[in-house]
mmCIF file of C-alpha atoms in Angstrom:
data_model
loop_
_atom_site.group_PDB
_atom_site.id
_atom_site.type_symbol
_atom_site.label_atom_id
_atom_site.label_comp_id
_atom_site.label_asym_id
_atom_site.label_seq_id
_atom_site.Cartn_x
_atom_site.Cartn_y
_atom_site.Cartn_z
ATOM 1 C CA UNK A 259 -4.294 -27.795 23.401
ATOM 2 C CA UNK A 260 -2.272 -29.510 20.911
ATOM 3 C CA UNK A 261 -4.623 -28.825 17.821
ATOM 4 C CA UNK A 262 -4.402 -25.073 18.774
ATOM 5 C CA UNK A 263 -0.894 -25.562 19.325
ATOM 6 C CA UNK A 264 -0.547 -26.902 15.471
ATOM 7 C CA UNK A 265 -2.212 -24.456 14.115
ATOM 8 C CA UNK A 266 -0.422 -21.663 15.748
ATOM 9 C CA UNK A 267 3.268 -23.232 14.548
ATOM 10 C CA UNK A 268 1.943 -23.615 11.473
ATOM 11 C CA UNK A 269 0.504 -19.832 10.975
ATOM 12 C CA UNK A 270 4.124 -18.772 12.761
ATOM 13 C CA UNK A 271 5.818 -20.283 9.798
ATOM 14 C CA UNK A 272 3.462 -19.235 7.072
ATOM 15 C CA UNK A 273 4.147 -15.660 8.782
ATOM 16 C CA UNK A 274 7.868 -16.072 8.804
ATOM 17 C CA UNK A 275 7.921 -17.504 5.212
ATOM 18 C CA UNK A 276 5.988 -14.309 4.218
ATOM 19 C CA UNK A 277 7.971 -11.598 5.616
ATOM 20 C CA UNK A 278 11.471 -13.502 4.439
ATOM 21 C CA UNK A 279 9.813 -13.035 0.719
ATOM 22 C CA UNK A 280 9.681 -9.487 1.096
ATOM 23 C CA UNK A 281 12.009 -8.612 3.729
ATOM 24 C CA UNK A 282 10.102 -7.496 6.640
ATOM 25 C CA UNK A 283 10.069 -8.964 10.363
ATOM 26 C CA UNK A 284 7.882 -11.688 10.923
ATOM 27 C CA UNK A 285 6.300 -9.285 13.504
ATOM 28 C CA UNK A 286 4.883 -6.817 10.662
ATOM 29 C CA UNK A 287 2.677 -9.510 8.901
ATOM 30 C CA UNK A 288 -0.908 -9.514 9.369
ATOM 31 C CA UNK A 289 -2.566 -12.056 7.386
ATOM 32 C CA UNK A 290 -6.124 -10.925 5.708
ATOM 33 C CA UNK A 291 -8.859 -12.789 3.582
ATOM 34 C CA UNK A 292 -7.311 -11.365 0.432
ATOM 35 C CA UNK A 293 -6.082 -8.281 -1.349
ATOM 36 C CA UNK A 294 -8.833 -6.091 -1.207
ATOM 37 C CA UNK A 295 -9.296 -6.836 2.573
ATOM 38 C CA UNK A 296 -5.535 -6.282 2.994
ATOM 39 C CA UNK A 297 -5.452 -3.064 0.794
ATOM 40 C CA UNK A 298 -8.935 -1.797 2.646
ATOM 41 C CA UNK A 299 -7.087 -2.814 6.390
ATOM 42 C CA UNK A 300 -4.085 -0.501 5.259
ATOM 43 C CA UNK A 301 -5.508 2.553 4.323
ATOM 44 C CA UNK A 302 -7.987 2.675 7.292
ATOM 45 C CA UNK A 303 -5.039 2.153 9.130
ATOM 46 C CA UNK A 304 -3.131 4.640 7.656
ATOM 47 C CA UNK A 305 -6.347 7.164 8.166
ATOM 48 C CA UNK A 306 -6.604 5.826 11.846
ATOM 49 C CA UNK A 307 -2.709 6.836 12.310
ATOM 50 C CA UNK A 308 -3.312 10.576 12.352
ATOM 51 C CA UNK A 309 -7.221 11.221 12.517
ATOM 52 C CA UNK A 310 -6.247 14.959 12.169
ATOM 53 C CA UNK A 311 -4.970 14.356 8.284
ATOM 54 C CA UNK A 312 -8.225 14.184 6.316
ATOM 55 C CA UNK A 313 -6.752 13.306 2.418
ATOM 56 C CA UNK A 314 -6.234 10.834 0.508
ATOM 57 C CA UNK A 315 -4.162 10.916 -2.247
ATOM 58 C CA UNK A 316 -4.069 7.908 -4.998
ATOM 59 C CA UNK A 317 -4.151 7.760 -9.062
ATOM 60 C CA UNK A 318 -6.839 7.520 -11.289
ATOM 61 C CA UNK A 319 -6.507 3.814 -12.309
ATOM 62 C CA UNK A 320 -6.069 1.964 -9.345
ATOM 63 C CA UNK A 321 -7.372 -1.109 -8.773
ATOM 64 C CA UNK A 322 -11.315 -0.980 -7.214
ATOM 65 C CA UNK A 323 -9.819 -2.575 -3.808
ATOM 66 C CA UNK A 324 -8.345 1.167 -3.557
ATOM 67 C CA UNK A 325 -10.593 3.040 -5.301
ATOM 68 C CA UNK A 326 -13.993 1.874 -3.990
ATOM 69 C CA UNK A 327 -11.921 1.999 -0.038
ATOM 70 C CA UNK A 328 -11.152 5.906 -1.058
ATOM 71 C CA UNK A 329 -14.545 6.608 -2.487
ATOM 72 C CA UNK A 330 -16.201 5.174 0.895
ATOM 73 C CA UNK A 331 -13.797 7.504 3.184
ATOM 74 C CA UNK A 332 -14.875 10.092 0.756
ATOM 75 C CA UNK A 333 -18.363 10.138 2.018
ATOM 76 C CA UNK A 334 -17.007 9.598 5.713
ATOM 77 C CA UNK A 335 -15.209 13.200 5.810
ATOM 78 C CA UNK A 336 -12.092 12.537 3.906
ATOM 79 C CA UNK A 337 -10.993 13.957 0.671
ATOM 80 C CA UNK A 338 -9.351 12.069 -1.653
ATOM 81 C CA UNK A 339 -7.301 13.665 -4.324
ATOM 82 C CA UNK A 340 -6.189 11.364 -7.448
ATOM 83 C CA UNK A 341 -3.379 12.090 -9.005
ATOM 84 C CA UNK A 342 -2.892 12.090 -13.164
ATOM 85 C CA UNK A 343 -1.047 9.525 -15.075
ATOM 86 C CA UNK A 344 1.840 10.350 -17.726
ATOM 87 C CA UNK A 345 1.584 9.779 -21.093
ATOM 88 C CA UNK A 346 3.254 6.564 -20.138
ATOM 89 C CA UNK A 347 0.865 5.397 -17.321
ATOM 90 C CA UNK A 348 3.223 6.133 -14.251
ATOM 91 C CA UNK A 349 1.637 8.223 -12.202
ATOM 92 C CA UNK A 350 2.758 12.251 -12.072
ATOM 93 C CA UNK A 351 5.422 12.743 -10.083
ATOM 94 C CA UNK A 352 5.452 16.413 -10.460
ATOM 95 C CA UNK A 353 1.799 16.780 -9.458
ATOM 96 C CA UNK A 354 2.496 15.005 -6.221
ATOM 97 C CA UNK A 355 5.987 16.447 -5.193
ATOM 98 C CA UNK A 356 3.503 19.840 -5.639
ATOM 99 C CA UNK A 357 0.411 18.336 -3.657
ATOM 100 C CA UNK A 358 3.161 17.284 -0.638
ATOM 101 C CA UNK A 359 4.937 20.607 -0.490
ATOM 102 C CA UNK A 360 1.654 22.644 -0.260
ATOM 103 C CA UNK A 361 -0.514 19.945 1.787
ATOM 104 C CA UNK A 362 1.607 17.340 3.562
ATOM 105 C CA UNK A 363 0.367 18.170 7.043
ATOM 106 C CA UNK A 364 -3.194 17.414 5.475
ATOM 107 C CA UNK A 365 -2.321 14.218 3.846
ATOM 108 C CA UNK A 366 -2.894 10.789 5.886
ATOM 109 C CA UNK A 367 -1.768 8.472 3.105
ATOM 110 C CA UNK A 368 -0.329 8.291 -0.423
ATOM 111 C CA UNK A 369 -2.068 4.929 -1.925
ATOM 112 C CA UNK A 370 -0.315 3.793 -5.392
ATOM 113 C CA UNK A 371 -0.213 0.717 -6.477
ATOM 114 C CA UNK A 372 3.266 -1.138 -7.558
ATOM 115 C CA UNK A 373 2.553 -2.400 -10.744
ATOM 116 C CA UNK A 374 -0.743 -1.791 -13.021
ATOM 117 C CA UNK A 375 -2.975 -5.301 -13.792
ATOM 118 C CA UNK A 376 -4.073 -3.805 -16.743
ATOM 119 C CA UNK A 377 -1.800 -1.765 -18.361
ATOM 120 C CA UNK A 378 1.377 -3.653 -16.929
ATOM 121 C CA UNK A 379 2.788 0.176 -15.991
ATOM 122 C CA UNK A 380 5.483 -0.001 -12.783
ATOM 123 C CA UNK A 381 5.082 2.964 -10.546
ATOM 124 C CA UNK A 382 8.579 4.325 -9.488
ATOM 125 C CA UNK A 383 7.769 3.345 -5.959
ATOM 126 C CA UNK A 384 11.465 4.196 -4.137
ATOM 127 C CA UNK A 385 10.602 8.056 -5.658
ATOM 128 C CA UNK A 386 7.461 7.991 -4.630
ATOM 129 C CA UNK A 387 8.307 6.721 -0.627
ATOM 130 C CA UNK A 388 11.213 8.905 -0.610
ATOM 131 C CA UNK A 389 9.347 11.914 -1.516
ATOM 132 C CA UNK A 390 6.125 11.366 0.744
ATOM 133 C CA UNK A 391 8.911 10.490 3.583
ATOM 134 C CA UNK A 392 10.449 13.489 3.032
ATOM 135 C CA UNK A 393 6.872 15.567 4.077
ATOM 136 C CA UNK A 394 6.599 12.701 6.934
ATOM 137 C CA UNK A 395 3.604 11.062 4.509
ATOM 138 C CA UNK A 396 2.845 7.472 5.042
ATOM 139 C CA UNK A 397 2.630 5.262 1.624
ATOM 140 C CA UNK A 398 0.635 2.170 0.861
ATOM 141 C CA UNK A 399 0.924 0.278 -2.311
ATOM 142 C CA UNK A 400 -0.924 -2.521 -3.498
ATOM 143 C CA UNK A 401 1.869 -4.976 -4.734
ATOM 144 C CA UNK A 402 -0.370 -7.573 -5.776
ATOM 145 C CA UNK A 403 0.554 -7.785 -9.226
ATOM 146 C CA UNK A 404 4.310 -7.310 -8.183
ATOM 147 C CA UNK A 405 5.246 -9.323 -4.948
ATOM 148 C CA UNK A 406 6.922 -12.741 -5.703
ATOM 149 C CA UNK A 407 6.643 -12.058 -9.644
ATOM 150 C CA UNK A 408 9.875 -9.417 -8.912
ATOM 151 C CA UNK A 409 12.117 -9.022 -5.991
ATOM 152 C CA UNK A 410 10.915 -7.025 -2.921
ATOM 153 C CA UNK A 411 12.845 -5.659 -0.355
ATOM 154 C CA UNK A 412 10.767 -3.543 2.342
ATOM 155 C CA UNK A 413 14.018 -2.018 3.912
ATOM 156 C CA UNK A 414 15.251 -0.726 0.590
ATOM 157 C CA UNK A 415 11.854 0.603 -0.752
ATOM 158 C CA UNK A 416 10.952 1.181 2.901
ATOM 159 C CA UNK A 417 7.024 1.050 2.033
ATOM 160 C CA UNK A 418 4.905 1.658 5.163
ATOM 161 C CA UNK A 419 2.091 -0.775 4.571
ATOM 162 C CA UNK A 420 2.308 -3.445 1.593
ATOM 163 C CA UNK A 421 -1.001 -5.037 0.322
ATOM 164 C CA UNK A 422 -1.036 -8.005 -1.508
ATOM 165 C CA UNK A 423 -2.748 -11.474 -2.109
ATOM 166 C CA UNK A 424 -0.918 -15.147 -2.242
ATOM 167 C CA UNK A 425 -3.353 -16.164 -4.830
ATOM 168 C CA UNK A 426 -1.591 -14.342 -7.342
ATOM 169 C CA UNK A 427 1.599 -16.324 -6.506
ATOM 170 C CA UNK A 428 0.114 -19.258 -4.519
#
């Protein structure tokens, strides 16, 4: 019916708007409530990828959308290992290039988020993908702090599932 019809066009182009901001297909755009449902969707989707991986690996000051999501898979079989932050804030890439060479085949998702609302620390996200890509290790990052406030480009930091929220950037 033509209302329906509307609608649809409309949520096309919203879709299509959305993906050309951070370079994805149009196709690869699922539209949530908000960032914690969107960061929540991802990592259970991430989990629900390989059932046989059982841990979780994310840093000790991520945002609660990750970090209460992790705690609840926590009590639901998985293990969730969370990594230290540097002296700077960016989380330690030494501890995790360590974590994927002895326990990649255990690990269903790498969850770090872009950019820190608190502390304003930017995770070095392209190292991070290319190393948990290199143990075949999906990554989610929440970017809401980060998408439209800096450029994002999804084919050259080739995330595997972006989080974020249009409130921040309306």
């Amino acid at each position: 019916h033509r209302i329906g019809q509307e609608a649809r066009y409309r949520v096309d182009c919203a879709r299509e708007s959305v993906a050309k901001l951070i370079g994805a297909l149009p196709s690869e755009i699922t539209f949530t409530s908000g960032g914690t449902e969107a960061a929540n969707l991802a990592i259970q989707t991430a989990c629900c990828a390989n059932p046989k991986r059982t841990v979780i690996v994310t840093s000790k000051i991520e945002h609660a959308a990750v970090g209460e999501m992790v705690d609840v898979l926590c009590e639901q079989e998985y293990e969730v290992i969370r990594l230290d932050n540097c002296d700077n804030g960016v989380v330690c890439i030494e501890q995790l290039q360590q974590l994927l060479q002895e326990r990649a085949g255990d690990i269903a998702v790498v969850s770090i988020m872009w950019c820190n609302n608190e502390t304003g620390v930017i995770e070095p996200l392209g190292k991070i993908v290319e190393l948990c890509h290199n143990h075949d290790v999906l990554v989610h990052s929440d970017g809401t702090q980060w998408v439209a406030k800096m450029p994002v480009d999804v084919k050259e930091v080739p995330i595997d599932l972006l989080s974020f929220a249009a409130h921040k950037f309306h």
